[in-house]
Structures are given as structure tokens and as C-alpha cells.
Coordinates of C-alpha atoms and ligand atoms in Angstrom, one line a residue:
M142 CA 0.7 -39.6 -27.6
T143 CA -1.5 -36.7 -28.7
D144 CA -0.4 -33.7 -26.9
P145 CA 3.0 -34.0 -25.1
K146 CA 4.0 -31.3 -22.6
P147 CA 6.6 -28.7 -23.9
Q148 CA 9.3 -30.2 -21.6
T149 CA 8.7 -33.6 -23.2
S150 CA 8.9 -32.2 -26.7
A151 CA 12.0 -30.2 -25.9
V152 CA 13.7 -33.3 -24.5
R153 CA 12.7 -35.5 -27.5
T154 CA 13.2 -33.0 -30.3
Q155 CA 16.2 -34.1 -32.5
A156 CA 17.7 -33.3 -35.8
P157 CA 16.5 -36.0 -38.4
V158 CA 18.2 -39.3 -37.7
T159 CA 20.9 -40.2 -40.3
S160 CA 21.4 -43.7 -42.0
H161 CA 23.5 -44.7 -38.9
R162 CA 20.3 -44.6 -36.8
E163 CA 22.1 -42.8 -33.9
H164 CA 20.2 -42.2 -30.7
S165 CA 22.2 -39.1 -29.6
V166 CA 22.4 -36.5 -32.3
P167 CA 25.8 -36.1 -34.1
I168 CA 27.6 -32.8 -34.6
F169 CA 27.0 -31.7 -38.2
A170 CA 30.4 -30.1 -38.6
T171 CA 30.0 -29.2 -42.3
S172 CA 30.1 -25.8 -43.9
S173 CA 27.8 -26.8 -46.8
F174 CA 25.3 -29.5 -48.0
V175 CA 25.3 -31.3 -51.3
F176 CA 22.5 -31.6 -54.0
D177 CA 21.7 -34.4 -56.4
D178 CA 21.4 -32.1 -59.4
S179 CA 21.2 -28.5 -60.5
E180 CA 17.4 -28.5 -60.4
E181 CA 17.4 -29.5 -56.7
M182 CA 20.0 -26.9 -55.9
R183 CA 18.0 -24.2 -57.8
A184 CA 14.8 -25.1 -55.9
A185 CA 16.7 -25.0 -52.5
F186 CA 18.0 -21.5 -53.3
A187 CA 14.6 -20.4 -54.5
D188 CA 13.1 -21.5 -51.1
E189 CA 10.8 -23.9 -53.0
I190 CA 12.2 -26.9 -50.9
D191 CA 13.2 -26.9 -47.3
R192 CA 16.9 -27.8 -47.4
N193 CA 20.1 -26.9 -45.7
I194 CA 22.4 -25.1 -48.1
Y195 CA 25.3 -23.5 -46.1
S196 CA 25.9 -23.4 -42.4
R197 CA 25.9 -19.6 -42.2
F198 CA 22.2 -19.9 -43.1
T199 CA 21.0 -23.1 -41.4
N200 CA 22.6 -26.2 -39.8
P201 CA 20.8 -29.2 -38.2
N202 CA 22.4 -28.7 -34.8
V203 CA 21.5 -24.9 -34.8
A204 CA 18.0 -25.6 -36.0
E205 CA 17.5 -28.2 -33.2
L206 CA 18.5 -25.8 -30.5
A207 CA 16.2 -23.1 -31.9
E208 CA 13.4 -25.6 -32.1
K209 CA 13.7 -26.7 -28.5
I210 CA 13.6 -23.1 -27.2
R211 CA 10.7 -22.3 -29.6
I212 CA 8.8 -25.2 -28.0
L213 CA 9.6 -24.1 -24.4
E214 CA 8.6 -20.5 -25.0
G215 CA 5.5 -21.4 -26.9
A216 CA 6.6 -19.5 -30.0
E217 CA 5.8 -19.8 -33.7
A218 CA 9.4 -19.8 -34.9
G219 CA 13.0 -19.4 -33.7
H220 CA 16.6 -18.8 -34.8
A221 CA 19.8 -19.4 -32.9
T222 CA 22.9 -17.1 -33.2
A223 CA 26.5 -17.1 -32.1
T224 CA 26.0 -15.1 -28.9
G225 CA 23.2 -13.4 -27.0
M226 CA 24.4 -10.1 -28.3
A227 CA 24.2 -11.4 -31.8
A228 CA 20.5 -12.2 -31.2
V229 CA 19.9 -8.7 -29.8
F230 CA 21.7 -7.0 -32.7
A231 CA 20.0 -9.1 -35.3
T232 CA 16.7 -8.2 -33.8
F233 CA 17.5 -4.4 -33.9
G234 CA 19.1 -4.7 -37.3
A235 CA 16.2 -6.5 -38.8
L236 CA 13.4 -4.5 -37.4
L237 CA 14.7 -0.9 -37.1
S238 CA 15.6 1.6 -39.7
A239 CA 17.0 5.1 -39.7
G240 CA 14.5 7.5 -38.1
D241 CA 13.0 4.8 -35.8
H242 CA 12.9 5.1 -32.1
L243 CA 13.3 2.3 -29.5
L244 CA 11.8 2.4 -26.0
C245 CA 14.0 0.5 -23.6
C246 CA 13.9 -0.4 -20.0
R247 CA 16.6 1.6 -18.2
S248 CA 18.2 -1.4 -16.4
I249 CA 19.5 -3.6 -19.3
F250 CA 22.6 -5.7 -20.0
G251 CA 25.7 -3.5 -20.3
A252 CA 26.4 -4.4 -24.0
T253 CA 22.8 -3.7 -25.0
H254 CA 23.2 -0.3 -23.3
T255 CA 26.4 0.3 -25.3
M256 CA 24.7 -0.8 -28.5
L257 CA 21.9 1.7 -28.0
T258 CA 24.1 4.6 -27.0
K259 CA 27.2 4.1 -29.2
I260 CA 26.2 2.1 -32.3
L261 CA 22.5 2.5 -33.2
P262 CA 22.6 6.4 -33.1
R263 CA 25.2 6.4 -35.9
W264 CA 22.6 4.7 -38.1
G265 CA 19.9 7.2 -37.1
I266 CA 18.1 5.0 -34.6
S267 CA 17.3 6.7 -31.3
H268 CA 16.1 5.4 -28.0
S269 CA 14.8 6.5 -24.6
Y270 CA 14.7 4.7 -21.3
F271 CA 11.7 3.9 -19.1
D272 CA 11.8 3.0 -15.5
A273 CA 10.8 -0.5 -14.5
W274 CA 9.1 0.6 -11.3
D275 CA 6.9 3.3 -12.9
P276 CA 4.5 1.7 -15.4
D277 CA 2.2 4.7 -15.3
S278 CA 4.9 6.8 -17.0
W279 CA 5.5 4.4 -19.9
D280 CA 2.6 5.4 -22.3
A281 CA 3.7 9.0 -22.4
Q282 CA 7.2 7.9 -23.5
V283 CA 6.0 6.3 -26.8
Q284 CA 6.9 8.6 -29.7
E285 CA 5.3 8.9 -33.1
N286 CA 8.4 7.0 -34.5
T287 CA 8.6 4.3 -31.8
R288 CA 8.8 0.9 -33.4
L289 CA 10.1 -1.5 -30.7
I290 CA 9.9 -1.9 -26.9
F291 CA 12.8 -3.8 -25.3
A292 CA 13.0 -5.0 -21.8
E293 CA 14.7 -7.4 -19.5
T294 CA 13.2 -8.9 -16.4
P295 CA 14.4 -9.7 -13.8
T296 CA 16.9 -6.9 -14.3
N297 CA 20.7 -7.3 -14.0
P298 CA 22.1 -6.8 -11.4
A299 CA 19.5 -5.1 -9.3
V300 CA 16.9 -7.9 -9.6
D301 CA 14.0 -5.6 -10.2
L302 CA 11.0 -6.8 -12.2
V303 CA 9.3 -5.2 -15.2
D304 CA 5.5 -5.8 -15.4
L305 CA 5.1 -7.9 -18.6
Q306 CA 1.3 -7.7 -18.6
R307 CA 1.4 -3.9 -18.6
L308 CA 4.2 -3.9 -21.2
G309 CA 2.3 -6.3 -23.4
A310 CA -0.9 -4.1 -23.1
L311 CA 1.1 -1.0 -24.0
A312 CA 2.6 -2.7 -27.1
A313 CA -0.8 -3.9 -28.2
K314 CA -2.5 -0.5 -27.7
R315 CA 0.2 1.5 -29.5
N316 CA 0.9 -1.2 -32.1
L317 CA 4.5 -1.7 -31.2
I318 CA 6.7 -4.8 -31.2
L319 CA 7.7 -6.0 -27.8
A320 CA 10.9 -8.0 -27.4
V321 CA 11.9 -9.4 -24.0
D322 CA 15.4 -10.6 -22.9
N323 CA 14.5 -13.7 -20.9
A324 CA 18.0 -14.9 -20.1
F325 CA 17.6 -14.7 -16.3
A326 CA 14.3 -16.5 -15.9
T327 CA 14.5 -18.9 -18.9
P328 CA 11.2 -20.3 -20.3
I329 CA 11.1 -22.7 -17.2
H330 CA 10.2 -19.7 -15.0
Q331 CA 8.8 -17.1 -17.3
R332 CA 7.1 -17.1 -20.7
P333 CA 6.9 -13.5 -21.9
L334 CA 4.9 -14.4 -25.1
E335 CA 1.9 -15.3 -22.8
F336 CA 1.9 -11.7 -21.6
G337 CA 1.9 -10.1 -25.1
A338 CA 5.5 -10.1 -26.1
H339 CA 6.2 -10.8 -29.8
L340 CA 9.8 -11.9 -29.4
V341 CA 11.9 -13.5 -26.7
I342 CA 15.7 -13.3 -26.7
H343 CA 18.2 -15.5 -24.8
S344 CA 21.8 -15.4 -24.1
A345 CA 22.1 -19.2 -24.3
T346 CA 25.6 -18.7 -22.8
K347 CA 23.9 -18.4 -19.4
F348 CA 21.4 -20.9 -18.1
I349 CA 20.8 -22.7 -21.3
D350 CA 24.4 -23.9 -21.4
G351 CA 24.4 -23.7 -17.6
Q352 CA 27.9 -25.0 -17.2
G353 CA 30.0 -22.0 -18.4
R354 CA 31.3 -23.7 -21.5
V355 CA 30.1 -22.1 -24.8
M356 CA 28.5 -18.9 -26.2
G357 CA 25.2 -18.8 -27.9
G358 CA 22.0 -16.8 -28.5
V359 CA 18.4 -17.6 -29.5
V360 CA 15.5 -15.4 -30.6
V361 CA 12.0 -16.9 -30.8
G362 CA 8.5 -15.4 -31.5
R363 CA 6.1 -14.4 -34.2
A364 CA 7.0 -16.1 -37.4
D365 CA 7.1 -13.0 -39.7
L366 CA 9.4 -11.2 -37.3
V367 CA 11.7 -14.2 -36.8
K368 CA 11.9 -14.6 -40.6
K369 CA 13.2 -11.0 -40.9
I370 CA 15.7 -11.7 -38.2
F371 CA 16.8 -14.9 -39.8
D372 CA 17.2 -13.1 -43.2
F373 CA 19.3 -10.4 -41.5
A374 CA 21.5 -12.9 -39.7
R375 CA 22.0 -15.1 -42.7
T376 CA 23.5 -12.2 -44.6
T377 CA 25.4 -10.5 -41.8
G378 CA 26.9 -13.7 -40.5
P379 CA 26.6 -14.2 -36.7
A380 CA 26.1 -18.0 -37.2
L381 CA 26.2 -20.3 -34.2
S382 CA 28.8 -23.1 -34.6
P383 CA 27.4 -26.6 -34.8
F384 CA 29.6 -27.7 -31.9
N385 CA 28.2 -24.9 -29.6
A386 CA 24.7 -25.6 -30.8
W387 CA 25.1 -29.3 -30.0
I388 CA 26.3 -28.5 -26.5
L389 CA 23.5 -26.1 -25.9
S390 CA 20.8 -28.4 -27.3
K391 CA 21.9 -31.2 -25.0
S392 CA 21.8 -28.8 -22.1
V393 CA 18.2 -27.8 -22.8
E394 CA 17.3 -31.4 -21.9
T395 CA 18.3 -30.7 -18.3
L396 CA 17.2 -27.0 -18.1
E397 CA 14.0 -27.6 -16.1
L398 CA 15.9 -29.8 -13.6
R399 CA 18.7 -27.3 -13.2
M400 CA 16.4 -24.2 -13.0
E401 CA 14.3 -25.8 -10.3
K402 CA 17.4 -26.6 -8.2
H403 CA 19.0 -23.1 -8.9
S404 CA 15.8 -21.5 -7.6
E405 CA 15.6 -23.8 -4.6
N406 CA 19.2 -23.1 -3.6
A407 CA 18.9 -19.3 -4.3
M408 CA 15.8 -19.1 -2.1
L409 CA 17.7 -20.8 0.8
V410 CA 20.7 -18.4 0.3
A411 CA 18.4 -15.3 0.0
R412 CA 16.5 -16.3 3.2
W413 CA 19.7 -16.8 5.1
L414 CA 21.2 -13.5 3.9
E415 CA 18.2 -11.5 5.1
G416 CA 19.0 -10.2 8.6
Q417 CA 22.7 -11.1 8.5
K418 CA 25.0 -8.5 10.2
G419 CA 26.5 -6.1 7.5
V420 CA 23.7 -6.9 5.0
A421 CA 21.4 -3.9 4.5
D422 CA 18.9 -5.7 2.3
V423 CA 18.4 -8.6 -0.1
K424 CA 16.6 -8.7 -3.4
Y425 CA 15.3 -11.9 -4.8
P426 CA 12.0 -12.1 -6.7
F427 CA 10.4 -14.8 -4.5
L428 CA 11.4 -13.2 -1.1
A429 CA 8.2 -11.8 0.5
S430 CA 10.3 -8.6 1.2
H431 CA 10.9 -8.0 -2.5
P432 CA 8.9 -4.8 -3.4
Q433 CA 7.4 -6.6 -6.4
Y434 CA 6.8 -9.9 -4.8
D435 CA 3.2 -10.0 -6.0
L436 CA 4.3 -9.3 -9.5
A437 CA 6.9 -12.0 -9.3
K438 CA 4.1 -14.5 -8.4
R439 CA 2.0 -13.3 -11.3
Q440 CA 4.6 -13.6 -14.0
M441 CA 7.2 -16.1 -12.8
T442 CA 6.9 -19.6 -11.6
G443 CA 10.4 -19.6 -9.9
G444 CA 12.8 -16.9 -8.8
G445 CA 15.9 -18.3 -10.7
A446 CA 19.5 -18.3 -9.6
V447 CA 20.3 -14.6 -9.3
L448 CA 20.0 -12.5 -6.1
S449 CA 21.6 -9.2 -5.0
F450 CA 22.2 -7.7 -1.7
R451 CA 23.7 -4.4 -0.3
L452 CA 26.5 -4.4 2.1
V453 CA 26.4 -1.6 4.7
G454 CA 30.0 -0.5 4.2
G455 CA 29.7 0.6 0.5
L456 CA 32.3 0.2 -2.2
E457 CA 35.2 -0.9 -0.1
H458 CA 33.1 -3.3 1.8
G459 CA 32.0 -4.9 -1.5
K460 CA 35.5 -5.4 -2.6
R461 CA 36.7 -6.7 0.8
F462 CA 33.7 -9.2 0.7
L463 CA 34.6 -10.5 -2.7
D464 CA 38.3 -10.9 -1.7
A465 CA 37.2 -12.9 1.4
L466 CA 35.3 -15.5 -0.6
Q467 CA 37.0 -18.9 -0.6
M468 CA 34.7 -21.0 -2.8
C469 CA 32.4 -18.8 -4.9
S470 CA 34.0 -17.8 -8.2
L471 CA 34.8 -14.2 -9.2
T472 CA 34.0 -14.2 -12.9
A473 CA 32.1 -12.2 -15.4
N474 CA 29.6 -15.0 -16.2
L475 CA 26.4 -16.1 -14.5
G476 CA 24.1 -19.1 -14.8
D477 CA 26.8 -21.7 -14.0
T478 CA 26.6 -24.8 -11.9
R479 CA 29.2 -23.0 -9.8
T480 CA 28.2 -20.1 -7.6
I481 CA 29.5 -16.8 -8.9
A482 CA 29.8 -13.5 -7.0
S483 CA 30.3 -10.1 -8.6
H484 CA 30.6 -6.5 -7.4
P485 CA 29.0 -4.4 -10.2
A486 CA 30.1 -0.9 -9.0
S487 CA 33.8 -1.8 -9.2
T488 CA 33.6 -4.1 -12.3
T489 CA 30.9 -4.4 -14.9
H490 CA 29.4 -1.0 -14.2
A491 CA 32.5 0.9 -13.2
K492 CA 32.4 2.9 -16.4
L493 CA 29.1 4.5 -15.5
T494 CA 28.9 7.7 -13.5
E495 CA 27.7 7.4 -9.9
E496 CA 24.5 9.0 -11.0
E497 CA 23.9 6.6 -13.9
R498 CA 24.6 3.7 -11.5
L499 CA 22.1 4.9 -9.0
A500 CA 19.5 5.3 -11.7
V501 CA 19.7 1.6 -12.3
V502 CA 19.9 0.9 -8.5
I503 CA 23.5 -0.1 -8.5
T504 CA 24.6 1.1 -5.1
P505 CA 28.3 1.0 -4.1
G506 CA 27.8 -1.9 -1.8
L507 CA 25.7 -4.0 -4.1
V508 CA 26.8 -7.6 -4.6
R509 CA 25.3 -10.0 -7.2
I510 CA 25.3 -13.7 -6.6
S511 CA 24.4 -16.4 -9.2
V512 CA 23.7 -19.3 -6.9
G513 CA 24.9 -22.6 -8.4
L514 CA 24.2 -26.2 -7.8
E515 CA 26.6 -26.9 -5.0
A516 CA 25.1 -27.9 -1.6
P517 CA 23.4 -24.7 -0.5
T518 CA 24.9 -25.1 3.0
D519 CA 28.4 -24.9 1.5
V520 CA 27.5 -21.7 -0.4
I521 CA 26.1 -20.2 2.8
D522 CA 29.2 -21.3 4.8
D523 CA 31.4 -19.4 2.3
L524 CA 29.2 -16.3 2.4
R525 CA 29.1 -16.4 6.2
Q526 CA 32.9 -16.5 6.6
A527 CA 33.3 -13.8 3.9
L528 CA 30.8 -11.6 5.7
E529 CA 32.6 -12.1 9.0
R530 CA 36.1 -11.5 7.6
S531 CA 35.0 -8.4 5.6
A532 CA 33.0 -6.7 8.3
Ligands
PLP168 C1 24.9 -12.3 -21.0 C2 23.7 -11.6 -21.3 C3 23.5 -11.0 -22.6 C4 24.5 -11.2 -23.7 O1 24.8 -12.5 -24.0 P1 26.1 -13.0 -24.6 O2 25.9 -14.5 -24.9 O3 27.2 -12.7 -23.6 O4 26.4 -12.3 -25.9 C5 22.3 -10.4 -22.9 N1 21.4 -10.2 -21.9 C6 21.5 -10.7 -20.7 C7 20.4 -10.5 -19.7 C8 22.7 -11.4 -20.3 O5 22.8 -11.8 -19.1

């Protein structure tokens, strides 16, 4: 076989087979690796030979996961970390220094927002936010000390899109590094490197695991940047456990199948929700009513699992609706086989002021659904009875 498809390579990639000739990869639960003699050990530490030394640096299971995501994203190199936030932090920590400025999309994951506002400023790293829906304003926000652009698309929880082509062009024109958090779309539905991004970050906790079991993170992209991130992580210690890496790596083998089904189910649910009594509007990238539907078709091949909708009765309506659900889970995660509902204004984004919430399109009645792999008719039945009982 000369040129297998990325999906094939991701399924078949495996840590080197041991003398037992196992078919399924074992868990390399070992803190360190042995050497035959002092010369071999010296050469490994000097980076003259490619060998595992210590599992805070590298481990076969961790490397296997990173390699699979590297292949699916079409990247030069990759590294896997303990969580998605560890991947975000290692990226910032490796690439930014005191005096640098980071330009970030306003709607970003809550912990990333907290990192920018509470942690990085203490080390002299400043940031400003750009609005996803106003690409014409982005260029003017680049400062002389801007080093990195960071964005997430689709955004959480509003399900707005950021134009990756425009962002890639801006990064190229102003000579900036562009990093994209691709947790929602996964490489199955969106490959940011093809639009000019230099790094792609994943919370593997979400769709890569896909079954709500373990935490993990991955960063892939340009080899020189990934090397810096690896060096930073190897010293600061956010190492992914071999067990979690093993779970996540096996999960990658079904990622395409799961994402296609998530998207199919989410589309059915989104279509059904449109026009239901009590629902003001529904946001899902591949609904023709999404204001950025054309952009969705340009940069994504599927809409993914996550949709949001606004209930007409505001905050109390949102809470009543969640209380009325009988099957869907109320939990902080997303990207599970099981459908998950959340009400951002009263939970994940309750700490923001009303003004801050509205700036990222979190209205009081906004509900986010991560559509799972149950029969979509059952998901719709649960939403129907909850809409009726909470009206
Ligand atoms: C969950 C999530 C993160 C953080 O990942 P963890 O694995 O929880 O650390 C970052 N970005 C997005 C978009 C997420 O959904």
C-alpha cells in the first residue's frame, strides 16, 4: 500500500510490538526505561538516539495517541498532555514571554479565559479579545508585541464560527502564530492546519475519548513549535498517564464513526427543535438558518454534536427545562455517547456579569445540548416532554 488514507493510518498506528507479538497494544505502565550501558544512556540523554527515558518525557502509549492525532490533523508533529488545559497552558508557556501580547477570540472555553485574565498577566503577558463575527476588525487589533492568535471554532456554548481562512491569512500577513482549539469539531470535521493554523489543540477528554471516562489533551502542528511545547511540558510535568493514553488511543480508532453519527443525530435534533413552541431559535453549524451556514460548509465537513437554543422564558425557563429532562444528563462534560444538556447562564458562566455573558452571546434562556449516540427519536422525545412540562 503506497498512500493509505489518514483514517487508515490512525487506525493502524501502534506502539512498536513487544516480544510477545501482541495485536492490541499493552499499557506501558512504567515510570522509566532501562539502558544496556552507560554509553547508551548518555546518548539517549544527549538526544543522539531516539529512546524513551522517563514517562514524564515520553511513553509509548502517549506517543501513540499523539501520532494518531498528528496523522488525522495532517500535522508535522504532536505531543499529548494530561488534560486539554495542560495543552493550552504548555502552548502559552512555551511560546509567550513577559511583554508579549496574545490576541484571542472572545468566546473561548471558561478555563482558557481565566488563564488569560488571572494567570498570564502576573507574568507580564497581556491579551485582548476579537469578535468572531467581525473579521474586518481583526487586523487593527494586532499590536506590535502580538505573538500568538488563539481561537476556538465552533464556539462554546453559543455555537458561532470563526472564519479560519481569514484568521490564517491574518496570521501569515502579520507573521503571527495561529493556534486553534479544535475540540468541538475534531479532525474528522475540521482541519485548521489546512487554513493556515500552525497549531491545533484538543481536549481529548471530549470527543476523542467520547465516552466520558478519562482526561487528556493533545497539541499538534509545526515541528519547531511542538518541540518547544514538548520541552516545556517535559520540564513542568503535565504528563498524560499511560492508562489514559491507552484509552484515548483506542478511542481514536472509532472517532470517525462516532463523529458521523453524532453529527447525524444532532442534525435531526436541531431540525426538530426549530419551530417548537417555547424555542426562540436554534444554532447548529449545518442548519441553513445558522448566520454562518456558508462558512460552516467552507471549513467543516460535519456539524458535530453540539447545538444550542434559546428558550423564550429566559433564566427560569432554562432551569425549569433542565429539571424537566428525564433521560439527558445534567453534567459538566460534553462529547459523550450520552446526550448532555446544560444551562450556561446558571452554571458554567454564572460568574460572568450579564454584560460579559451577552458579549459572548450567552442569553439567559440559552441551553446547550451535546447530542449523544442514543436513538435520536428518544432524545427528541425527552426534549419534547421537557419543553411541554417547562412551558
Ligand atoms: C473541555 C475543553 C477544554 C479543556 O479541556 P480539559 O480536558 O477539560 O482540560 C478546552 N477547550 C474546549 C473547547 C473544551 O471543550
